[in-house]
Coordinates of C-alpha atoms in Angstrom, one line a residue:
M1 CA 190.5 113.8 6.5
G2 CA 189.7 110.6 4.8
C3 CA 186.5 108.6 5.2
C4 CA 186.1 109.3 8.8
P5 CA 187.0 112.0 11.6
S6 CA 190.6 111.5 12.3
L7 CA 191.9 110.6 15.8
S8 CA 193.1 114.4 16.3
T9 CA 190.0 116.3 15.1
P10 CA 187.8 116.1 18.2
F11 CA 190.6 117.5 20.4
F12 CA 190.8 120.6 18.0
F13 CA 187.0 121.4 18.3
K14 CA 186.3 120.5 21.8
G15 CA 184.1 123.1 23.1
T16 CA 184.0 125.2 19.9
E17 CA 181.7 123.6 17.6
K18 CA 178.2 124.9 17.2
K19 CA 175.2 122.8 16.1
G20 CA 175.6 122.1 12.4
E21 CA 179.0 123.7 12.2
L22 CA 181.3 121.0 13.3
Y23 CA 183.9 121.9 10.7
N24 CA 183.1 125.7 10.1
M25 CA 186.7 127.2 9.8
T26 CA 185.4 130.6 10.9
T27 CA 184.5 129.4 14.3
I28 CA 188.0 128.0 15.0
H29 CA 190.1 129.9 17.7
Q30 CA 193.8 130.3 17.2
Q31 CA 194.5 127.3 19.6
Q32 CA 192.4 124.9 17.4
L33 CA 194.0 126.1 14.4
E34 CA 197.6 125.6 15.9
K35 CA 196.4 121.9 16.7
L36 CA 195.0 121.4 13.2
I37 CA 198.3 122.3 11.9
Q38 CA 200.0 120.1 14.5
F39 CA 198.1 117.1 13.4
Q40 CA 196.6 117.5 10.1
H41 CA 199.0 117.4 7.0
P42 CA 197.1 117.5 3.6
E43 CA 200.4 117.0 1.7
K44 CA 200.3 113.4 2.9
I45 CA 196.7 112.9 1.7
L46 CA 197.2 114.6 -1.4
D47 CA 200.5 113.3 -2.5
F48 CA 199.0 112.2 -5.9
L49 CA 198.7 116.0 -6.8
P50 CA 202.0 117.2 -8.3
G51 CA 203.6 120.3 -7.2
L52 CA 201.5 120.9 -4.1
T53 CA 202.9 124.2 -2.7
E54 CA 203.0 125.5 0.8
T55 CA 200.9 128.3 -0.4
Q56 CA 198.1 125.9 -1.5
I57 CA 198.3 123.9 1.8
A58 CA 198.1 127.4 3.8
T59 CA 195.0 128.2 1.8
L60 CA 193.3 124.9 3.0
F61 CA 193.8 126.4 6.5
Q62 CA 192.6 130.0 5.4
L63 CA 196.0 131.4 6.1
D64 CA 198.5 133.2 4.1
T65 CA 201.9 131.5 3.5
A66 CA 203.8 133.5 6.0
D67 CA 201.4 132.6 8.8
Y68 CA 201.4 129.0 8.1
Q69 CA 205.0 128.9 7.9
R70 CA 205.4 130.9 11.2
L71 CA 203.1 128.3 13.0
K72 CA 205.0 125.3 11.6
S73 CA 208.2 126.9 12.6
R74 CA 206.9 127.2 16.2
F75 CA 206.6 123.4 16.4
Q76 CA 209.9 123.0 15.0
E77 CA 211.5 125.3 17.5
Q78 CA 209.5 123.4 20.3
V79 CA 210.6 120.0 18.8
R80 CA 214.4 121.3 19.0
E81 CA 214.0 122.6 22.7
T82 CA 212.4 119.5 23.8
A83 CA 215.0 117.3 22.1
Q84 CA 217.7 119.2 23.7
S85 CA 216.1 119.1 27.1
L86 CA 216.1 115.3 26.6
L87 CA 219.8 115.2 25.7
D88 CA 220.6 117.2 28.7
D89 CA 219.9 113.8 30.5
A90 CA 223.2 112.2 30.3
A91 CA 221.6 108.6 30.1
F92 CA 219.4 109.7 27.3
A93 CA 222.2 111.4 25.3
D94 CA 224.1 108.2 25.8
G95 CA 221.3 106.1 24.4
I96 CA 221.3 108.1 21.3
D97 CA 224.9 107.6 20.9
R98 CA 224.4 103.8 21.1
L99 CA 221.4 103.5 18.8
P100 CA 222.1 100.9 16.2
F101 CA 221.3 103.1 13.3
Q102 CA 224.1 103.1 10.7
P103 CA 225.3 106.2 8.7
G104 CA 223.0 106.8 5.7
E105 CA 220.3 104.5 6.9
I106 CA 216.4 105.2 6.7
V107 CA 214.2 105.0 9.6
L108 CA 210.6 105.0 8.7
G109 CA 207.7 105.4 11.1
L110 CA 204.2 104.0 10.0
G111 CA 201.5 105.3 12.1
E112 CA 198.5 107.5 12.6
S113 CA 198.0 110.9 14.6
S114 CA 200.4 109.8 17.4
T115 CA 203.1 109.7 14.8
D116 CA 201.9 112.3 12.4
D117 CA 202.0 114.8 15.3
L118 CA 204.5 117.5 14.6
L119 CA 205.8 116.9 18.3
S120 CA 205.6 113.1 18.0
W121 CA 208.1 110.5 19.3
L122 CA 209.5 110.3 15.6
E123 CA 210.1 114.1 15.5
L124 CA 211.7 114.1 18.8
L125 CA 213.8 111.2 17.8
R126 CA 214.8 112.8 14.6
Q127 CA 215.7 116.0 16.2
A128 CA 217.8 114.4 19.2
F129 CA 219.6 112.1 16.6
E130 CA 220.5 115.2 14.4
L131 CA 221.6 117.2 17.4
R132 CA 223.9 114.4 18.8
R133 CA 224.9 112.5 15.6
P134 CA 224.7 115.0 12.6
H135 CA 227.4 113.5 10.6
D136 CA 225.8 110.0 10.5
Q137 CA 223.1 111.4 8.0
V138 CA 220.4 109.0 9.1
R139 CA 217.0 110.1 7.4
F140 CA 213.8 109.6 9.4
V141 CA 210.6 109.5 7.2
N142 CA 207.3 110.2 9.0
A143 CA 204.8 108.3 7.3
G144 CA 202.2 108.7 9.9
V145 CA 198.7 109.9 8.7
S146 CA 196.0 111.2 11.2
G147 CA 193.0 108.9 11.4
Q148 CA 194.7 106.0 9.5
T149 CA 193.7 102.4 10.2
T150 CA 195.8 99.4 9.6
T151 CA 193.6 98.8 6.2
Q152 CA 194.5 102.3 5.0
A153 CA 198.3 101.8 6.1
L154 CA 198.3 98.5 4.1
R155 CA 196.7 100.2 1.1
S156 CA 199.8 102.7 0.8
L157 CA 202.4 100.4 2.1
T158 CA 203.9 99.3 -1.3
A159 CA 204.3 102.9 -2.3
T160 CA 205.8 103.8 1.1
L161 CA 208.3 100.8 1.0
L162 CA 209.7 102.1 -2.2
Q163 CA 211.9 104.2 0.1
K164 CA 213.6 101.0 1.1
P165 CA 213.8 101.6 4.9
N166 CA 216.4 99.8 7.0
W167 CA 214.0 100.2 10.0
L168 CA 210.3 100.2 9.9
I169 CA 208.7 101.3 13.2
C170 CA 204.8 100.6 13.1
F171 CA 202.6 102.5 15.6
V172 CA 198.9 101.6 14.1
G173 CA 195.9 100.0 15.2
A174 CA 194.2 102.6 17.7
N175 CA 191.9 103.8 14.7
D176 CA 190.8 100.2 13.9
V177 CA 189.0 100.0 17.3
Q178 CA 187.2 103.2 17.1
R179 CA 183.6 102.5 17.3
I180 CA 180.9 104.5 15.4
G181 CA 177.2 105.0 16.4
F182 CA 175.2 104.2 19.6
P183 CA 174.1 101.8 20.7
L184 CA 175.6 99.4 17.9
A185 CA 179.2 101.1 18.3
K186 CA 180.6 99.1 15.4
S187 CA 184.5 99.1 15.2
L188 CA 186.1 100.6 12.1
V189 CA 188.2 97.5 11.5
S190 CA 187.3 94.0 13.2
L191 CA 189.9 92.3 15.2
E192 CA 190.2 89.5 12.8
E193 CA 190.7 91.9 9.9
T194 CA 193.4 93.9 12.0
A195 CA 195.1 90.4 12.3
R196 CA 195.2 90.0 8.7
N197 CA 196.5 93.6 8.0
V198 CA 199.3 93.3 10.4
A199 CA 200.3 89.9 8.8
A200 CA 200.3 91.5 5.4
I201 CA 202.1 94.6 6.4
Q202 CA 204.8 92.3 8.1
H203 CA 205.0 90.1 5.1
L204 CA 205.4 92.8 2.6
A205 CA 207.9 94.6 4.6
A206 CA 209.9 91.5 5.2
T207 CA 209.9 90.5 1.4
Q208 CA 210.2 93.8 -0.2
T209 CA 212.9 95.4 2.2
K210 CA 215.4 94.4 4.6
A211 CA 214.0 96.5 7.3
R212 CA 214.1 95.5 10.9
Q213 CA 210.5 95.7 12.2
I214 CA 209.5 97.3 15.5
W215 CA 205.8 97.2 16.5
I216 CA 204.5 99.9 19.1
I217 CA 201.2 98.8 21.1
P218 CA 199.0 101.8 21.5
P219 CA 198.4 102.9 25.0
L220 CA 195.0 102.6 26.7
V221 CA 192.7 105.7 26.7
V222 CA 191.4 107.8 29.5
S223 CA 187.6 106.7 29.3
E224 CA 186.3 109.5 31.3
R225 CA 187.8 112.2 29.2
I226 CA 186.6 110.6 26.1
A227 CA 182.9 110.0 27.6
A228 CA 183.0 113.6 28.5
N229 CA 184.2 115.1 25.0
P230 CA 181.2 116.7 23.3
F231 CA 182.5 116.2 19.7
F232 CA 182.8 112.4 20.4
Q233 CA 179.3 112.3 21.7
R234 CA 177.7 114.3 19.0
L235 CA 179.4 112.2 16.1
Q236 CA 178.8 109.1 18.3
L237 CA 182.5 108.0 18.5
T238 CA 184.1 106.0 21.2
W239 CA 187.1 104.0 22.1
N240 CA 187.0 101.1 24.7
N241 CA 190.1 100.0 26.6
E242 CA 188.8 96.3 26.4
D243 CA 189.3 96.5 22.4
L244 CA 192.7 98.3 23.0
I245 CA 193.8 95.2 25.3
A246 CA 192.8 92.8 22.8
L247 CA 194.6 94.8 20.1
G248 CA 197.7 94.6 22.5
D249 CA 197.2 91.0 22.8
L250 CA 197.1 90.5 19.1
L251 CA 200.3 92.7 18.4
R252 CA 202.1 90.8 21.2
R253 CA 201.5 87.5 19.5
K254 CA 201.9 88.6 15.7
S255 CA 204.8 90.7 16.4
G256 CA 208.3 89.5 17.7
D257 CA 209.7 93.0 18.5
V258 CA 207.3 94.9 20.4
L259 CA 207.3 98.2 22.6
D260 CA 204.4 97.9 24.8
L261 CA 202.9 101.5 25.6
Q262 CA 200.2 99.7 27.6
A263 CA 202.8 98.7 30.2
L264 CA 204.4 102.0 29.9
F265 CA 201.5 104.2 30.4
G266 CA 199.8 102.0 32.8
N267 CA 196.4 100.7 33.4
P268 CA 194.7 102.9 33.9
T269 CA 196.6 105.2 31.9
S270 CA 198.4 108.2 33.6
P271 CA 196.3 111.3 32.7
D272 CA 199.4 113.3 32.5
L273 CA 200.6 111.3 29.5
M274 CA 197.5 112.1 27.4
Y275 CA 196.1 115.4 26.0
P276 CA 192.7 116.6 27.5
D277 CA 190.8 114.5 24.9
G278 CA 191.8 111.3 26.7
L279 CA 192.9 109.9 23.3
H280 CA 196.3 111.3 22.3
P281 CA 199.8 111.3 24.0
S282 CA 200.6 114.6 25.3
L283 CA 204.1 116.0 24.9
A284 CA 205.0 114.5 28.1
G285 CA 203.6 111.2 26.8
Q286 CA 205.6 111.6 23.6
Q287 CA 208.8 112.0 25.5
A288 CA 208.1 109.1 27.6
I289 CA 207.6 107.1 24.2
V290 CA 210.9 108.2 22.6
R291 CA 212.7 107.4 25.9
A292 CA 211.3 104.0 26.0
L293 CA 212.0 103.3 22.4
V294 CA 215.6 104.3 22.7
K295 CA 216.1 102.1 25.5
H296 CA 214.2 99.3 23.8
L297 CA 216.4 99.5 20.5
I298 CA 219.5 99.5 22.7
E299 CA 218.4 96.5 24.7
R300 CA 217.5 94.6 21.7
N301 CA 220.8 95.3 20.0
T302 CA 222.9 94.0 23.0

């Protein structure tokens, strides 16, 4: 999607691609198709097209509408079950009760595939909140787009902010440090440009809304998994922990309210918290993120 492969694409096609057929839909197995639907949401990319229907979106995946809806409903059910499991922990349930979101407020998550994921921290937070505090009518907006850099997030920000969020949770930057081509391995966005983009996002959000901003620092990757991924190797894609550490340092300097996933996931990153591609948080990782975010919001509000 977009000008470059998204963060999620390599995981879907790992081990299934044939030479010259990296994106041939006829070669995708059911598991890969489910992962595409989990992470790729054309309606966000094609939002300039009026009246885009689920039937049209299903066609893009070569599915009929019923099958597409059935697959999406599986993720919705998995989110509900996982959120309920989280709420079975009395401490987490108490945390949801104490979250400082006021009735009718809007919580907007700006991010890439780690947010766009149908099983993401934001979807878990949405479901847990709705199960625990349904009468508060807090609206959660998932503005994550797989593959999005800070440059692309900035490009669409003024439209995004028209929703006037009360809370803006930013989880971006991992795509900025993606490197393309061997041995040059140029990053998509330089660290200096990332710094300017972050400053611009912060300024626009502060001047055009009254939203409280929270920035999430992306975790480190599992380097050996990335190095072993045939899709990454064929397209000459890589992510370096040195770049992610530099990004983390930048966000700590630039952002006052920061949730640090590099500290949470560890260095080296715990493999259990990442999918087999070494790049994306697994469901266990997403649960760790939402737990940490709830705790962070409560601590910052006391």
